[in-house]
PDB file of C-alpha atoms in Angstrom:
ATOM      1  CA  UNK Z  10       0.000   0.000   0.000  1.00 58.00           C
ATOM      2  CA  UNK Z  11       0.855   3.515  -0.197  1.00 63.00           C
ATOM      3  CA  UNK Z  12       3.772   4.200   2.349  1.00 87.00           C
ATOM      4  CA  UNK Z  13       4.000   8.233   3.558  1.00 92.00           C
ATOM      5  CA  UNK Z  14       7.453   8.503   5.396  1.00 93.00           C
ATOM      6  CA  UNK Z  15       8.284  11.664   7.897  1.00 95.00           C
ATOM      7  CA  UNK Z  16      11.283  12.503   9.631  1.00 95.00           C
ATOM      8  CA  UNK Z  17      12.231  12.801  12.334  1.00 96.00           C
ATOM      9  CA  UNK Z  18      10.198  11.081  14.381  1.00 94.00           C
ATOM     10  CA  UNK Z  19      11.133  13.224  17.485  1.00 95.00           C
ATOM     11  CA  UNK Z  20      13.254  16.656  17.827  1.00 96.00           C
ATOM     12  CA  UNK Z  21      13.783  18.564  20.767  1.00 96.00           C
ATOM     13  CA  UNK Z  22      15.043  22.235  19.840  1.00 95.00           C
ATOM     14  CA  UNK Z  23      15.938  26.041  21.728  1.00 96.00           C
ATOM     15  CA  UNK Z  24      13.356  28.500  21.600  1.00 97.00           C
ATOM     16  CA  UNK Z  25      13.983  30.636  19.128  1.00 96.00           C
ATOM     17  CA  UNK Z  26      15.120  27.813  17.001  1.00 97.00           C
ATOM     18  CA  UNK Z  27      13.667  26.729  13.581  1.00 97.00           C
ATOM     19  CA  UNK Z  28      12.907  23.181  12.755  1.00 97.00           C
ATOM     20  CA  UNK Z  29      12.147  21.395   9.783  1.00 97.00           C
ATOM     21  CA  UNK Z  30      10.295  18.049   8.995  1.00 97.00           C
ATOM     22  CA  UNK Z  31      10.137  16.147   5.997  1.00 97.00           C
ATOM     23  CA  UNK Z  32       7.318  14.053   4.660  1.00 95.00           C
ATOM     24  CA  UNK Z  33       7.780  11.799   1.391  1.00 95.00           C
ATOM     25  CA  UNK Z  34       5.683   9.906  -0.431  1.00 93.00           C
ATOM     26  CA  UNK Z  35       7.430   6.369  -0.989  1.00 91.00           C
ATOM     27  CA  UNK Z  36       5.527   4.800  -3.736  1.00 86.00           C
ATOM     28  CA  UNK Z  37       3.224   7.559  -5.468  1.00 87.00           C
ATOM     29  CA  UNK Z  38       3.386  10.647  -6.173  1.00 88.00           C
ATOM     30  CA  UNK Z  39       1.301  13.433  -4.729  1.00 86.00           C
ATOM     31  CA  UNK Z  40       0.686  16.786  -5.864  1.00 81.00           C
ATOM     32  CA  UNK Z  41      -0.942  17.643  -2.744  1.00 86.00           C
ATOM     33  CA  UNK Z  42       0.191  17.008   0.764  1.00 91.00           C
ATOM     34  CA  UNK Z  43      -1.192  17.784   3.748  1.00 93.00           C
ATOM     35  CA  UNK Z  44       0.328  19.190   7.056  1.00 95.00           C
ATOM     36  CA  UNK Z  45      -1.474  18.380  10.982  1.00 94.00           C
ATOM     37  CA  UNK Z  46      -1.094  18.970  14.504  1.00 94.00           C
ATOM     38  CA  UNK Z  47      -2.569  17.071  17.119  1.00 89.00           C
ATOM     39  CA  UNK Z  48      -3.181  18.756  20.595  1.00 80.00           C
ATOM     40  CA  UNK Z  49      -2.832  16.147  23.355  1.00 76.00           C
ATOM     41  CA  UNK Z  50      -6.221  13.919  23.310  1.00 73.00           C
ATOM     42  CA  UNK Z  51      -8.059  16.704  20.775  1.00 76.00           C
ATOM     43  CA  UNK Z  52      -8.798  15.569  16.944  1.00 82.00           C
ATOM     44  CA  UNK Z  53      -6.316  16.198  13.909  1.00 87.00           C
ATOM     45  CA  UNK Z  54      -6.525  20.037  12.907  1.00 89.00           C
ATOM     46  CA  UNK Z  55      -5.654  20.599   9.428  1.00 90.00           C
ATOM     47  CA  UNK Z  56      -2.767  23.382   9.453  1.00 94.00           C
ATOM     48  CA  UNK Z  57      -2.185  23.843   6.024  1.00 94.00           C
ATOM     49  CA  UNK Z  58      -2.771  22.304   2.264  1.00 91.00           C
ATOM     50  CA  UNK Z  59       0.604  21.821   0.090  1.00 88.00           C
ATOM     51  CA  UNK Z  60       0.658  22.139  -3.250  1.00 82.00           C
ATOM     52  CA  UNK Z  61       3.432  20.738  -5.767  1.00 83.00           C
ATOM     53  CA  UNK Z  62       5.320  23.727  -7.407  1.00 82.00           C
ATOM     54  CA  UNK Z  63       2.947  26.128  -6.016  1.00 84.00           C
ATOM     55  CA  UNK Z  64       1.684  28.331  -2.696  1.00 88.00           C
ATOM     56  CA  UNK Z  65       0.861  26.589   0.497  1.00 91.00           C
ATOM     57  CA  UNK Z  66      -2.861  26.778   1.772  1.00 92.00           C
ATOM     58  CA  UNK Z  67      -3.443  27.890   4.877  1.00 95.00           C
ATOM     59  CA  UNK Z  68      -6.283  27.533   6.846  1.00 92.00           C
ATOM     60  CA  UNK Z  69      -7.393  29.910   8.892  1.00 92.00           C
ATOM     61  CA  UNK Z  70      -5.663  30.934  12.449  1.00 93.00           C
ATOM     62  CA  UNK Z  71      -2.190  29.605  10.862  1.00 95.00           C
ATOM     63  CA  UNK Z  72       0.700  31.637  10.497  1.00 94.00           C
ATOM     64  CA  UNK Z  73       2.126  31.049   7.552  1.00 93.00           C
ATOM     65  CA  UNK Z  74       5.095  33.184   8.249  1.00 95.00           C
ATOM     66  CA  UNK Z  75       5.725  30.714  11.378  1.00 96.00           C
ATOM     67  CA  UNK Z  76       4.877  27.667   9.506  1.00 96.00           C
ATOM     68  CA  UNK Z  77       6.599  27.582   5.979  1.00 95.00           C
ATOM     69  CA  UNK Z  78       5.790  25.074   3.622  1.00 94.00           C
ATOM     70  CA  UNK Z  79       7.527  24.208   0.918  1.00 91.00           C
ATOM     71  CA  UNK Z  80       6.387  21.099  -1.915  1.00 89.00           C
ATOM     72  CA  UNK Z  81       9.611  20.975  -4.344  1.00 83.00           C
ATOM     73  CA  UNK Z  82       8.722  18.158  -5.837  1.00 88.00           C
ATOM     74  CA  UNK Z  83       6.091  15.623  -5.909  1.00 88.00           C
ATOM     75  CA  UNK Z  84       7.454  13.389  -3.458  1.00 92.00           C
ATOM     76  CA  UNK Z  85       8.449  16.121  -0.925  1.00 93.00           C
ATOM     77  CA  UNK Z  86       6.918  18.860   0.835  1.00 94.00           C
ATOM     78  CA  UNK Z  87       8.749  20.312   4.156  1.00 95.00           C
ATOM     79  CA  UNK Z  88       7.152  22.246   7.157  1.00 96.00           C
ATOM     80  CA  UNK Z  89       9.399  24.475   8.522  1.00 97.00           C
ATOM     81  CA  UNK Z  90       8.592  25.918  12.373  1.00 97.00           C
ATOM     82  CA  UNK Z  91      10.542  28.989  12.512  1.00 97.00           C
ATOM     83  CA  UNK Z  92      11.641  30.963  15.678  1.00 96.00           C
ATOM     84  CA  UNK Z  93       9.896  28.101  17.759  1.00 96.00           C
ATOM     85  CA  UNK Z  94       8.597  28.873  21.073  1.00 96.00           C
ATOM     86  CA  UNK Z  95       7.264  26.365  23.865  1.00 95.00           C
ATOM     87  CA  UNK Z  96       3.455  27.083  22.755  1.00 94.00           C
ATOM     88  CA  UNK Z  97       4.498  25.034  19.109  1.00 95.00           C
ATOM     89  CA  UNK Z  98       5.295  22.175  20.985  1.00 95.00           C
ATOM     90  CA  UNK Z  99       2.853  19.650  19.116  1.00 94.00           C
ATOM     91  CA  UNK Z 100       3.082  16.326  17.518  1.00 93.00           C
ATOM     92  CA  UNK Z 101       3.197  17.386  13.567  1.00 95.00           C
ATOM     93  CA  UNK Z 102       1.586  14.756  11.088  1.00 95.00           C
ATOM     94  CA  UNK Z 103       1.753  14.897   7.046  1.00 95.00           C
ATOM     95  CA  UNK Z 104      -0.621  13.092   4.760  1.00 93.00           C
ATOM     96  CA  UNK Z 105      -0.565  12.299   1.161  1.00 91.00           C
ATOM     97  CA  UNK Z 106      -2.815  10.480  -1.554  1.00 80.00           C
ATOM     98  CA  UNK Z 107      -2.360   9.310  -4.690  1.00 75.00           C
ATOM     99  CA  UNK Z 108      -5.644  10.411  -6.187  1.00 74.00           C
ATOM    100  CA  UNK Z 109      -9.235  11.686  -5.554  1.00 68.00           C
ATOM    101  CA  UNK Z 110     -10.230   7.604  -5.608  1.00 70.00           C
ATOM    102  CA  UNK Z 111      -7.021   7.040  -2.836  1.00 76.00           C
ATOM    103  CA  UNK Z 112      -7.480   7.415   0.766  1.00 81.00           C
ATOM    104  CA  UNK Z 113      -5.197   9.637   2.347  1.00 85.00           C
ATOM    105  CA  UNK Z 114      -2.377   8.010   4.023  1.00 88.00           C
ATOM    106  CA  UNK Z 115      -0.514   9.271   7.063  1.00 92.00           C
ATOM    107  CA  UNK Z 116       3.031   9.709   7.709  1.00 93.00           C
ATOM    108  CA  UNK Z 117       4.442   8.383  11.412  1.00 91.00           C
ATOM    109  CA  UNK Z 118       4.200  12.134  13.066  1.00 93.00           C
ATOM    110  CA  UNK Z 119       7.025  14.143  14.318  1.00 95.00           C
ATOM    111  CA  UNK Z 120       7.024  15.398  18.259  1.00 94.00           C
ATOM    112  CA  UNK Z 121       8.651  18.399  18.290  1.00 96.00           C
ATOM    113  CA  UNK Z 122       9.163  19.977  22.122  1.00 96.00           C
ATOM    114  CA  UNK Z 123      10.818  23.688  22.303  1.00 96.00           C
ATOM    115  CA  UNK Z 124      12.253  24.273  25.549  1.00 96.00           C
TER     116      UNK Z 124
ATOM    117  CA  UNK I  30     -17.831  24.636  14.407  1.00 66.00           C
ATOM    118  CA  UNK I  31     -17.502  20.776  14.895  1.00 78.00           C
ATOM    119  CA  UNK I  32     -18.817  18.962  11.792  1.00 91.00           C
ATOM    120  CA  UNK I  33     -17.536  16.079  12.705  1.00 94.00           C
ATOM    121  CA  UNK I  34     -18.186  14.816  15.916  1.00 93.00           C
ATOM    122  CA  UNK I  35     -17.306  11.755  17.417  1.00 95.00           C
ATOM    123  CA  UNK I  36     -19.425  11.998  21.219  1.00 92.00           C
ATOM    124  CA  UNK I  37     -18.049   8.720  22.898  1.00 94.00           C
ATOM    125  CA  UNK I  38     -14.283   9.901  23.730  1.00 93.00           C
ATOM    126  CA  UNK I  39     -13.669   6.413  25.025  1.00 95.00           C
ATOM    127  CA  UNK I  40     -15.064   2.691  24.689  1.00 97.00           C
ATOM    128  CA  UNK I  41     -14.134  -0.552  26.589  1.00 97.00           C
ATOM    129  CA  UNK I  42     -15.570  -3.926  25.223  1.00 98.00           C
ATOM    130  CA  UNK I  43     -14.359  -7.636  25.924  1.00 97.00           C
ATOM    131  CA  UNK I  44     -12.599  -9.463  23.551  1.00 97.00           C
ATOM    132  CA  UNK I  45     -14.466 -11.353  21.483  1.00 97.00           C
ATOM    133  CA  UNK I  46     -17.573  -9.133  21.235  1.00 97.00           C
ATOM    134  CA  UNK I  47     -18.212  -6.610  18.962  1.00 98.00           C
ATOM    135  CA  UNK I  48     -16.974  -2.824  19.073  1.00 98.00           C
ATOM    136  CA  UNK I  49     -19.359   0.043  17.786  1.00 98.00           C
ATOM    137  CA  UNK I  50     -17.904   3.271  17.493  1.00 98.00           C
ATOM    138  CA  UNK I  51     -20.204   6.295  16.242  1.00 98.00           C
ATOM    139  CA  UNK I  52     -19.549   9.219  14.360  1.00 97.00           C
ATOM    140  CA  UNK I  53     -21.322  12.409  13.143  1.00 97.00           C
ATOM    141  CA  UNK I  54     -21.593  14.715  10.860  1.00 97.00           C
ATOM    142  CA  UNK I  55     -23.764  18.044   9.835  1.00 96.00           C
ATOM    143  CA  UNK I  56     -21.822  18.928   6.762  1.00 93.00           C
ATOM    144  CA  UNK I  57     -24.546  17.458   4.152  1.00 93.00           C
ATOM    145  CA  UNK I  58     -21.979  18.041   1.254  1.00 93.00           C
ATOM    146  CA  UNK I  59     -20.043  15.648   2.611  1.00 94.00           C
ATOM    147  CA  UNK I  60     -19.812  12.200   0.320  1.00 93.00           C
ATOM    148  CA  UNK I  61     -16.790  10.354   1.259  1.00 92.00           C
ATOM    149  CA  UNK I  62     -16.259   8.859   4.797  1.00 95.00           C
ATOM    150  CA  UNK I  63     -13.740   6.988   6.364  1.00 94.00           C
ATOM    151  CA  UNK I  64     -12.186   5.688   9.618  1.00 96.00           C
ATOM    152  CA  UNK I  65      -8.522   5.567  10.304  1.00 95.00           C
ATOM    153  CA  UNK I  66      -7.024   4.290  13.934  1.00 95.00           C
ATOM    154  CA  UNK I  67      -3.780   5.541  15.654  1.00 92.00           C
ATOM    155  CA  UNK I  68      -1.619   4.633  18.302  1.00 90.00           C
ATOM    156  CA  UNK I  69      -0.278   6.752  20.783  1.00 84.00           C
ATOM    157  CA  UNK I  70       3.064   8.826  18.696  1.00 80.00           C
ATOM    158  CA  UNK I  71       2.348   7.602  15.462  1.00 86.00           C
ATOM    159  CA  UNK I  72       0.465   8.630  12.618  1.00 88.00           C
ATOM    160  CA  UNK I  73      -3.199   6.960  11.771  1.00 91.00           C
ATOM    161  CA  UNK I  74      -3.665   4.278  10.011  1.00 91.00           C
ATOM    162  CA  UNK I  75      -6.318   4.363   7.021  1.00 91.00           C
ATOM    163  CA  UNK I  76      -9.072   1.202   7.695  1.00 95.00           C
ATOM    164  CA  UNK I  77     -12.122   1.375   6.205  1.00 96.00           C
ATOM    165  CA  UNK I  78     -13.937   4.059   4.071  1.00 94.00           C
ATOM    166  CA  UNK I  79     -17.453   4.151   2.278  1.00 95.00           C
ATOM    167  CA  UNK I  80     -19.048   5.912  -0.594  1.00 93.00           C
ATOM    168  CA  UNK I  81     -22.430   7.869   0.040  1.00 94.00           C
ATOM    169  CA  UNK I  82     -23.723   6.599  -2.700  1.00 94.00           C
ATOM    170  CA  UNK I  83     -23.092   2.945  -0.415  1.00 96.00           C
ATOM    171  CA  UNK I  84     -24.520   2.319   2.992  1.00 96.00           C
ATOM    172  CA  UNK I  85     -22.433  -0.816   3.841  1.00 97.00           C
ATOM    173  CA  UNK I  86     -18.782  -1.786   3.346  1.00 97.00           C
ATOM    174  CA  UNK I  87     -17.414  -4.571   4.462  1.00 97.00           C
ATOM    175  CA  UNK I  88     -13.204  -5.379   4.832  1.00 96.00           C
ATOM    176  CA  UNK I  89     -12.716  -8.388   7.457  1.00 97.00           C
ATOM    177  CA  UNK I  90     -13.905  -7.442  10.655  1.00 97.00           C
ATOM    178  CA  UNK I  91     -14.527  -4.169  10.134  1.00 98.00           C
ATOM    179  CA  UNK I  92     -17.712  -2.727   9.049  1.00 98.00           C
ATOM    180  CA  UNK I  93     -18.501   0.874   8.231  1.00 98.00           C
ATOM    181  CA  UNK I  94     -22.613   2.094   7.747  1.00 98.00           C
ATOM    182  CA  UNK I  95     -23.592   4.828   6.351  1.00 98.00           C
ATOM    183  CA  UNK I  96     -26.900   6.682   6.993  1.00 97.00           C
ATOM    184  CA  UNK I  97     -27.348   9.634   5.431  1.00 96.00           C
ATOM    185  CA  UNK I  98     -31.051  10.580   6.502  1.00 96.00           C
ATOM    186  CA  UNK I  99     -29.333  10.266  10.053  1.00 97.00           C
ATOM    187  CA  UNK I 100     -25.906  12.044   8.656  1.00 97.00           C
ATOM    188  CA  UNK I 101     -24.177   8.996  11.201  1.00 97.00           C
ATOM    189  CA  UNK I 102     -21.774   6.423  10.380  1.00 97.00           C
ATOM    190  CA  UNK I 103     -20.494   4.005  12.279  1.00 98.00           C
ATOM    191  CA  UNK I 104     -17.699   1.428  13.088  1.00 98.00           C
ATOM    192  CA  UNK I 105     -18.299  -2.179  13.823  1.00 98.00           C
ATOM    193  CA  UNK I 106     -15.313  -4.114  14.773  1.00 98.00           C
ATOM    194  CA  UNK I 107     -15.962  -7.839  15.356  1.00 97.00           C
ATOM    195  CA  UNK I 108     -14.618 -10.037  17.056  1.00 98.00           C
ATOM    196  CA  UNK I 109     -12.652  -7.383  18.872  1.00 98.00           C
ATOM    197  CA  UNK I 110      -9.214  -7.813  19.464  1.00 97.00           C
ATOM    198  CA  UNK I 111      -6.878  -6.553  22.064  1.00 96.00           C
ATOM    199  CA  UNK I 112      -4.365  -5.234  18.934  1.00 95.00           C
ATOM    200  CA  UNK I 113      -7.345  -3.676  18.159  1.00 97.00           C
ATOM    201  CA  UNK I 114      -7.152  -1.136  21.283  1.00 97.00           C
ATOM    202  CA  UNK I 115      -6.435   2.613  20.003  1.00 96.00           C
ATOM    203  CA  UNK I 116      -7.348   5.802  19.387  1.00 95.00           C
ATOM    204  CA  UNK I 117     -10.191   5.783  16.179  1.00 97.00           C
ATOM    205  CA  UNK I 118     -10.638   8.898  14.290  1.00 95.00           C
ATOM    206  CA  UNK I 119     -13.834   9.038  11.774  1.00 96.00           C
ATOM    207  CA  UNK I 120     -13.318  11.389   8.419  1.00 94.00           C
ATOM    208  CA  UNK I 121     -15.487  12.976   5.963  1.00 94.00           C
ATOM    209  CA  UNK I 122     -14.587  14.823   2.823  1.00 90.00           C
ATOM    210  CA  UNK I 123     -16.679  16.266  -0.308  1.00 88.00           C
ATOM    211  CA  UNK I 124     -15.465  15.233  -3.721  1.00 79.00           C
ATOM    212  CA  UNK I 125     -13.139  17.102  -5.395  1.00 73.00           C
ATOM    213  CA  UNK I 126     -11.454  18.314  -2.621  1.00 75.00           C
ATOM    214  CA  UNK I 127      -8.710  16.698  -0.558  1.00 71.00           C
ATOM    215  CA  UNK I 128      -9.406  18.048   2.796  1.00 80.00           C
ATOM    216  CA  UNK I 129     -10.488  16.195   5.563  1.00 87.00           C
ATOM    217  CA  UNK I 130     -12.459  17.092   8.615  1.00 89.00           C
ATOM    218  CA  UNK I 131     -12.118  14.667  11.338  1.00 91.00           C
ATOM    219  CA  UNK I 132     -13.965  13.915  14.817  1.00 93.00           C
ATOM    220  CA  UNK I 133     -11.812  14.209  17.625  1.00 90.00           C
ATOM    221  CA  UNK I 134     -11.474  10.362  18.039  1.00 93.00           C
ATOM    222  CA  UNK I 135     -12.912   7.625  20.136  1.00 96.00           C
ATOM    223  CA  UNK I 136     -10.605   5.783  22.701  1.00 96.00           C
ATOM    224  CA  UNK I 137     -11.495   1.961  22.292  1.00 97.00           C
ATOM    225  CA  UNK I 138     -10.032  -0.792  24.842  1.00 97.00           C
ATOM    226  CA  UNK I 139     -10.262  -4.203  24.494  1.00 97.00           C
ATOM    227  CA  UNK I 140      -9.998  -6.610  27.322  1.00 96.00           C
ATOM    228  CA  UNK I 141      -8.451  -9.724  27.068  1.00 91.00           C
TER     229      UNK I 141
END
């Protein structure tokens, strides 16, 4: 099946820092990705949309400037947390699909923790 | 706005028996459900999904109904399995669009 891969897993950074996760698609290719944060025990809030070789989407309540996305090809799009502070301490999950007729499937998650 | 709501946060049946977990929605555009589970620091795990223009689909164990009149779905896992304790997350999308809106997850344990 369709294998989404993120990295890392975990990071720990400095406030103040900036961070950057990965998410691949293995064995498809997606023009779209898709970028969440889970608050402890709360649902799967969609941050922002990623589009191959064009603008993020962001939905609304998102910095953009504090979350930059970046889809250079159509196996990779990259979140970028910049000057992290403890409040952005999340667990950050990427999802791709195939197709309209594909489920989406979920990368692993990365828990990022600014001290 | 919640317009996906999943009300049971948790669930604890025996092994053996069947699970039901129950989902939601008010979004009436919506055509295109499905139900993913997730373990504690990883990402979910697609399961099941069904059509609206379906009521039933079957894979295994799991079965997901749809009723529209209701705007409910629901989960039917049987027989349970401990494995099958986790977090489950229903979704719903409209066609043509990738986004998904999901519930904020049912909790299910199963006894052994």
């Amino acid at each position: 099946g369709a294998v989404v891969s993120q990295h890392p897993s975990w990071v720990i950074c400095k406030s103040g820092t900036s961070v950057k996760i990965e998410c691949r698609s293995l064995d498809f290719q997606a023009t779209t990705m898709f970028w969440y944060r889970q608050f402890p025990k709360q649902s799967l809030m969609l941050m922002a949309t990623s589009n191959e070789g064009s603008k993020a989407t962001y939905e609304q309540g998102v910095e953009k400037d504090k979350f930059l996305i970046n889809h250079a090809s159509l196996t990779l799009s990259t979140l970028t947390v910049t000057s992290a502070h403890p409040e952005d301490s999340s667990f950050y999950i990427c999802s791709a699909r195939a197709d309209y007729n594909s489920p989406l499937h979920f990368g692993n998650g990365t828990r990022l923790t600014v001290t | 706005d919640q317009q996906v709501k999943q009300n049971s946060p948790s669930l604890s049946v025996q092994e053996g028996r069947i699970s039901i977990l129950n989902c939601d929605y008010t979004n009436s555009m919506f055509d295109y459900f499905l139900w993913y589970k997730k373990y504690p620091a990883e990402g979910p795990t697609f399961l099941i999904s069904i059509s609206s223009i379906k009521d039933k689909n079957e894979d295994g164990r799991f079965t997901v109904f749809l009723n529209k009149s209701a705007k409910h779905l629901s989960l039917h896992i049987v027989p349970s399995q401990p494995g099958d304790s986790a977090v489950y997350f229903c979704a719903a999308s409209t066609s043509g669009t990738y986004k998904y809106i999901f519930g904020t997850g049912t909790r299910l344990k199963v006894l052994a």
